[in-house]
Amino acid sequence: MTSTPEDEGTAPAVPAMSADVVAVLLDARDLALSALQEITPASSVGEPADYRVEGENVLSLRFHNRLAGYPGWFWTVTLAKVDDSEPTVLEVELLPGTGALVAPDWVPWAVRLAEYHAAQEALAESESDDDAEGLDDVDDLDASDFDEDGSPILHAGDVDGVDIDELDESDDDDSDDDDESDDDDSDDDDSDDDESDEE
């Protein structure tokens, strides 16, 4: 089993540990495994990976993890030896290794809310700029863009570019034609009746 080196420049200084204490803590592998079996099935614990010196007479043993969904994570058991006593377990946990999939850093709600408000303000400004550009386009209109009465070709009464007023006028014309044809039909019926009476 090998020691895990600390990143240079970021790790705090670790007090030196005698080789005898390191050997005793490394020999306490069975103690570490029994502690792990109290929190996880034995089938989820793999082979020993490495160890790391945490402090004076404190050492962490790391074991490969076999749990699905946790690649790159290690079962870690922290052991300590105080004076002439037997090694004891301080902590048992599942910790991510280098390159393991972990959750993103937590962002406070106030910061997330401020970012949301800034995005909303930027969106409102861009929409107001678009509206201003639309008003500038009005200056480019000429007489061909308006009806004979001077109203814009497309206005609130238009549906898909069709003037509703024009539809109403054509409907009135159609209804007048229908009324006239009805009158003609009724005249024809009256003349037929008259002819039958004369016979």
mmCIF file of C-alpha atoms in Angstrom:
data_model
loop_
_atom_site.group_PDB
_atom_site.id
_atom_site.type_symbol
_atom_site.label_atom_id
_atom_site.label_comp_id
_atom_site.label_asym_id
_atom_site.label_seq_id
_atom_site.Cartn_x
_atom_site.Cartn_y
_atom_site.Cartn_z
ATOM 1 C CA MET A 1 0.000 0.000 0.000
ATOM 2 C CA THR A 2 1.354 3.434 -0.912
ATOM 3 C CA SER A 3 1.021 6.841 0.654
ATOM 4 C CA THR A 4 -1.080 9.449 -1.125
ATOM 5 C CA PRO A 5 1.022 12.568 -1.747
ATOM 6 C CA GLU A 6 -0.480 15.913 -0.812
ATOM 7 C CA ASP A 7 -0.691 18.689 -3.402
ATOM 8 C CA GLU A 8 2.330 20.931 -2.972
ATOM 9 C CA GLY A 9 1.535 24.456 -1.845
ATOM 10 C CA THR A 10 -2.044 23.669 -0.785
ATOM 11 C CA ALA A 11 -1.737 21.017 1.911
ATOM 12 C CA PRO A 12 -1.112 22.029 5.512
ATOM 13 C CA ALA A 13 2.109 20.862 7.129
ATOM 14 C CA VAL A 14 1.679 17.362 8.589
ATOM 15 C CA PRO A 15 3.630 16.490 11.729
ATOM 16 C CA ALA A 16 6.130 13.725 11.233
ATOM 17 C CA MET A 17 5.014 10.259 12.281
ATOM 18 C CA SER A 18 7.429 7.580 13.314
ATOM 19 C CA ALA A 19 7.782 4.567 11.061
ATOM 20 C CA ASP A 20 6.747 2.335 13.967
ATOM 21 C CA VAL A 21 3.386 4.139 14.378
ATOM 22 C CA VAL A 22 2.763 4.035 10.618
ATOM 23 C CA ALA A 23 3.441 0.292 10.609
ATOM 24 C CA VAL A 24 1.066 -0.288 13.538
ATOM 25 C CA LEU A 25 -1.747 1.708 11.893
ATOM 26 C CA LEU A 26 -1.242 -0.036 8.546
ATOM 27 C CA ASP A 27 -1.475 -3.390 10.317
ATOM 28 C CA ALA A 28 -4.872 -2.325 11.681
ATOM 29 C CA ARG A 29 -6.469 -3.038 8.291
ATOM 30 C CA ASP A 30 -8.842 -5.615 9.794
ATOM 31 C CA LEU A 31 -10.035 -3.027 12.315
ATOM 32 C CA ALA A 32 -10.740 -0.616 9.414
ATOM 33 C CA LEU A 33 -12.648 -3.265 7.451
ATOM 34 C CA SER A 34 -14.796 -4.198 10.438
ATOM 35 C CA ALA A 35 -15.636 -0.511 10.929
ATOM 36 C CA LEU A 36 -16.644 -0.243 7.263
ATOM 37 C CA GLN A 37 -18.897 -3.291 7.539
ATOM 38 C CA GLU A 38 -20.908 -1.451 10.188
ATOM 39 C CA ILE A 39 -22.042 1.116 7.586
ATOM 40 C CA THR A 40 -21.880 -0.733 4.241
ATOM 41 C CA PRO A 41 -22.022 -4.317 2.948
ATOM 42 C CA ALA A 42 -18.668 -6.043 2.562
ATOM 43 C CA SER A 43 -19.409 -6.485 -1.154
ATOM 44 C CA SER A 44 -19.184 -2.690 -1.659
ATOM 45 C CA VAL A 45 -15.613 -2.511 -0.300
ATOM 46 C CA GLY A 46 -12.755 -3.271 -2.680
ATOM 47 C CA GLU A 47 -9.048 -3.839 -2.244
ATOM 48 C CA PRO A 48 -6.859 -1.431 -0.237
ATOM 49 C CA ALA A 49 -5.861 1.548 -2.382
ATOM 50 C CA ASP A 50 -3.425 3.688 -0.387
ATOM 51 C CA TYR A 51 -3.074 5.650 2.831
ATOM 52 C CA ARG A 52 -2.526 9.234 3.874
ATOM 53 C CA VAL A 53 -0.989 10.699 7.011
ATOM 54 C CA GLU A 54 -3.508 13.172 8.431
ATOM 55 C CA GLY A 55 -1.734 14.385 11.547
ATOM 56 C CA GLU A 56 0.294 13.308 14.527
ATOM 57 C CA ASN A 57 -0.375 9.583 14.996
ATOM 58 C CA VAL A 58 -3.426 9.834 12.684
ATOM 59 C CA LEU A 59 -3.614 7.975 9.383
ATOM 60 C CA SER A 60 -6.386 7.321 6.814
ATOM 61 C CA LEU A 61 -6.645 4.011 5.001
ATOM 62 C CA ARG A 62 -8.439 4.125 1.631
ATOM 63 C CA PHE A 63 -10.205 1.198 -0.018
ATOM 64 C CA HIS A 64 -11.584 0.993 -3.553
ATOM 65 C CA ASN A 65 -15.334 1.470 -3.780
ATOM 66 C CA ARG A 66 -17.599 -1.000 -5.599
ATOM 67 C CA LEU A 67 -20.863 0.941 -5.274
ATOM 68 C CA ALA A 68 -22.530 1.668 -8.603
ATOM 69 C CA GLY A 69 -22.748 5.370 -9.382
ATOM 70 C CA TYR A 70 -19.642 6.361 -7.415
ATOM 71 C CA PRO A 71 -16.672 5.887 -9.747
ATOM 72 C CA GLY A 72 -13.488 7.415 -8.404
ATOM 73 C CA TRP A 73 -14.725 7.420 -4.777
ATOM 74 C CA PHE A 74 -12.942 5.643 -1.908
ATOM 75 C CA TRP A 75 -14.032 4.175 1.392
ATOM 76 C CA THR A 76 -11.857 5.993 3.908
ATOM 77 C CA VAL A 77 -11.198 4.923 7.487
ATOM 78 C CA THR A 78 -9.221 7.288 9.717
ATOM 79 C CA LEU A 79 -7.271 5.555 12.480
ATOM 80 C CA ALA A 80 -5.308 6.939 15.429
ATOM 81 C CA LYS A 81 -2.838 5.553 17.931
ATOM 82 C CA VAL A 82 -2.422 7.393 21.198
ATOM 83 C CA ASP A 83 0.668 6.562 23.272
ATOM 84 C CA ASP A 84 0.843 2.838 24.003
ATOM 85 C CA SER A 85 -2.856 2.114 23.354
ATOM 86 C CA GLU A 86 -4.219 0.015 20.507
ATOM 87 C CA PRO A 87 -5.268 1.773 17.280
ATOM 88 C CA THR A 88 -8.792 3.193 17.297
ATOM 89 C CA VAL A 89 -11.214 4.323 14.592
ATOM 90 C CA LEU A 90 -11.916 8.061 14.337
ATOM 91 C CA GLU A 91 -13.995 8.304 11.135
ATOM 92 C CA VAL A 92 -15.485 6.089 8.438
ATOM 93 C CA GLU A 93 -16.695 7.770 5.217
ATOM 94 C CA LEU A 94 -16.985 7.609 1.457
ATOM 95 C CA LEU A 95 -14.840 10.349 -0.091
ATOM 96 C CA PRO A 96 -14.210 11.397 -3.699
ATOM 97 C CA GLY A 97 -10.824 10.841 -5.228
ATOM 98 C CA THR A 98 -9.116 12.912 -7.913
ATOM 99 C CA GLY A 99 -11.382 13.195 -10.963
ATOM 100 C CA ALA A 100 -14.446 11.746 -9.210
ATOM 101 C CA LEU A 101 -17.878 13.035 -10.200
ATOM 102 C CA VAL A 102 -19.001 15.484 -7.501
ATOM 103 C CA ALA A 103 -21.770 18.056 -7.111
ATOM 104 C CA PRO A 104 -21.014 21.631 -8.197
ATOM 105 C CA ASP A 105 -20.034 24.180 -5.588
ATOM 106 C CA TRP A 106 -22.966 25.501 -3.585
ATOM 107 C CA VAL A 107 -24.086 29.000 -4.522
ATOM 108 C CA PRO A 108 -26.033 31.000 -1.875
ATOM 109 C CA TRP A 109 -29.636 31.865 -2.741
ATOM 110 C CA ALA A 110 -28.960 35.613 -2.559
ATOM 111 C CA VAL A 111 -26.253 35.299 -5.226
ATOM 112 C CA ARG A 112 -28.447 33.168 -7.511
ATOM 113 C CA LEU A 113 -31.335 35.624 -7.088
ATOM 114 C CA ALA A 114 -29.086 38.581 -7.934
ATOM 115 C CA GLU A 115 -27.942 36.791 -11.109
ATOM 116 C CA TYR A 116 -31.585 36.129 -12.052
ATOM 117 C CA HIS A 117 -32.534 39.794 -11.548
ATOM 118 C CA ALA A 118 -29.555 40.927 -13.645
ATOM 119 C CA ALA A 119 -30.607 38.568 -16.462
ATOM 120 C CA GLN A 120 -34.202 39.884 -16.324
ATOM 121 C CA GLU A 121 -33.007 43.504 -16.494
ATOM 122 C CA ALA A 122 -30.784 42.713 -19.482
ATOM 123 C CA LEU A 123 -33.726 41.036 -21.236
ATOM 124 C CA ALA A 124 -35.991 44.044 -20.568
ATOM 125 C CA GLU A 125 -33.355 46.426 -21.964
ATOM 126 C CA SER A 126 -32.947 44.372 -25.147
ATOM 127 C CA GLU A 127 -36.731 44.306 -25.648
ATOM 128 C CA SER A 128 -36.964 48.090 -25.211
ATOM 129 C CA ASP A 129 -34.158 48.504 -27.785
ATOM 130 C CA ASP A 130 -36.128 46.308 -30.212
ATOM 131 C CA ASP A 131 -39.252 48.453 -29.648
ATOM 132 C CA ALA A 132 -37.250 51.610 -30.366
ATOM 133 C CA GLU A 133 -35.967 50.105 -33.616
ATOM 134 C CA GLY A 134 -39.563 49.304 -34.586
ATOM 135 C CA LEU A 135 -40.533 52.961 -34.138
ATOM 136 C CA ASP A 136 -37.610 54.028 -36.323
ATOM 137 C CA ASP A 137 -39.058 51.901 -39.128
ATOM 138 C CA VAL A 138 -42.175 54.135 -39.198
ATOM 139 C CA ASP A 139 -40.062 56.943 -40.680
ATOM 140 C CA ASP A 140 -39.313 54.708 -43.677
ATOM 141 C CA LEU A 141 -43.000 54.278 -44.626
ATOM 142 C CA ASP A 142 -44.320 56.033 -47.742
ATOM 143 C CA ALA A 143 -47.778 56.589 -49.282
ATOM 144 C CA SER A 144 -47.924 53.070 -50.724
ATOM 145 C CA ASP A 145 -47.907 51.694 -47.186
ATOM 146 C CA PHE A 146 -51.295 53.270 -46.409
ATOM 147 C CA ASP A 147 -54.904 52.800 -47.547
ATOM 148 C CA GLU A 148 -56.713 55.465 -49.533
ATOM 149 C CA ASP A 149 -58.137 56.950 -46.354
ATOM 150 C CA GLY A 150 -54.629 57.362 -44.906
ATOM 151 C CA SER A 151 -54.840 54.546 -42.366
ATOM 152 C CA PRO A 152 -52.026 52.003 -42.248
ATOM 153 C CA ILE A 153 -52.665 48.938 -44.377
ATOM 154 C CA LEU A 154 -52.243 46.676 -41.380
ATOM 155 C CA HIS A 155 -54.072 47.879 -38.302
ATOM 156 C CA ALA A 156 -55.840 46.467 -35.266
ATOM 157 C CA GLY A 157 -58.833 45.427 -37.398
ATOM 158 C CA ASP A 158 -56.711 43.209 -39.653
ATOM 159 C CA VAL A 159 -56.534 39.441 -39.262
ATOM 160 C CA ASP A 160 -53.552 37.836 -40.973
ATOM 161 C CA GLY A 161 -53.262 40.827 -43.317
ATOM 162 C CA VAL A 162 -56.962 40.772 -44.311
ATOM 163 C CA ASP A 163 -58.984 43.921 -43.630
ATOM 164 C CA ILE A 164 -62.078 42.904 -41.648
ATOM 165 C CA ASP A 165 -63.976 45.971 -42.882
ATOM 166 C CA GLU A 166 -63.590 44.776 -46.469
ATOM 167 C CA LEU A 167 -64.900 41.349 -45.476
ATOM 168 C CA ASP A 168 -67.998 42.991 -43.935
ATOM 169 C CA GLU A 169 -68.696 44.940 -47.127
ATOM 170 C CA SER A 170 -68.356 41.868 -49.316
ATOM 171 C CA ASP A 171 -70.636 39.939 -46.950
ATOM 172 C CA ASP A 172 -73.257 42.680 -47.287
ATOM 173 C CA ASP A 173 -73.010 42.510 -51.087
ATOM 174 C CA ASP A 174 -73.414 38.742 -51.006
ATOM 175 C CA SER A 175 -76.467 38.993 -48.755
ATOM 176 C CA ASP A 176 -78.058 41.588 -51.126
ATOM 177 C CA ASP A 177 -77.476 39.236 -54.051
ATOM 178 C CA ASP A 178 -79.059 36.390 -52.089
ATOM 179 C CA ASP A 179 -82.111 38.546 -51.307
ATOM 180 C CA GLU A 180 -82.531 39.467 -54.975
ATOM 181 C CA SER A 181 -82.264 35.853 -56.100
ATOM 182 C CA ASP A 182 -84.867 34.880 -53.485
ATOM 183 C CA ASP A 183 -87.199 37.561 -54.837
ATOM 184 C CA ASP A 184 -86.696 36.270 -58.390
ATOM 185 C CA ASP A 185 -87.472 32.731 -57.300
ATOM 186 C CA SER A 186 -90.641 33.828 -55.537
ATOM 187 C CA ASP A 187 -91.766 35.752 -58.661
ATOM 188 C CA ASP A 188 -91.239 32.653 -60.781
ATOM 189 C CA ASP A 189 -93.299 30.593 -58.345
ATOM 190 C CA ASP A 190 -96.151 33.153 -58.457
ATOM 191 C CA SER A 191 -96.228 33.129 -62.263
ATOM 192 C CA ASP A 192 -96.359 29.340 -62.304
ATOM 193 C CA ASP A 193 -99.292 29.428 -59.896
ATOM 194 C CA ASP A 194 -101.128 31.955 -62.059
ATOM 195 C CA GLU A 195 -100.688 29.820 -65.188
ATOM 196 C CA SER A 196 -102.041 26.736 -63.443
ATOM 197 C CA ASP A 197 -105.100 28.683 -62.234
ATOM 198 C CA GLU A 198 -105.916 29.843 -65.753
ATOM 199 C CA GLU A 199 -105.934 26.298 -67.059
#
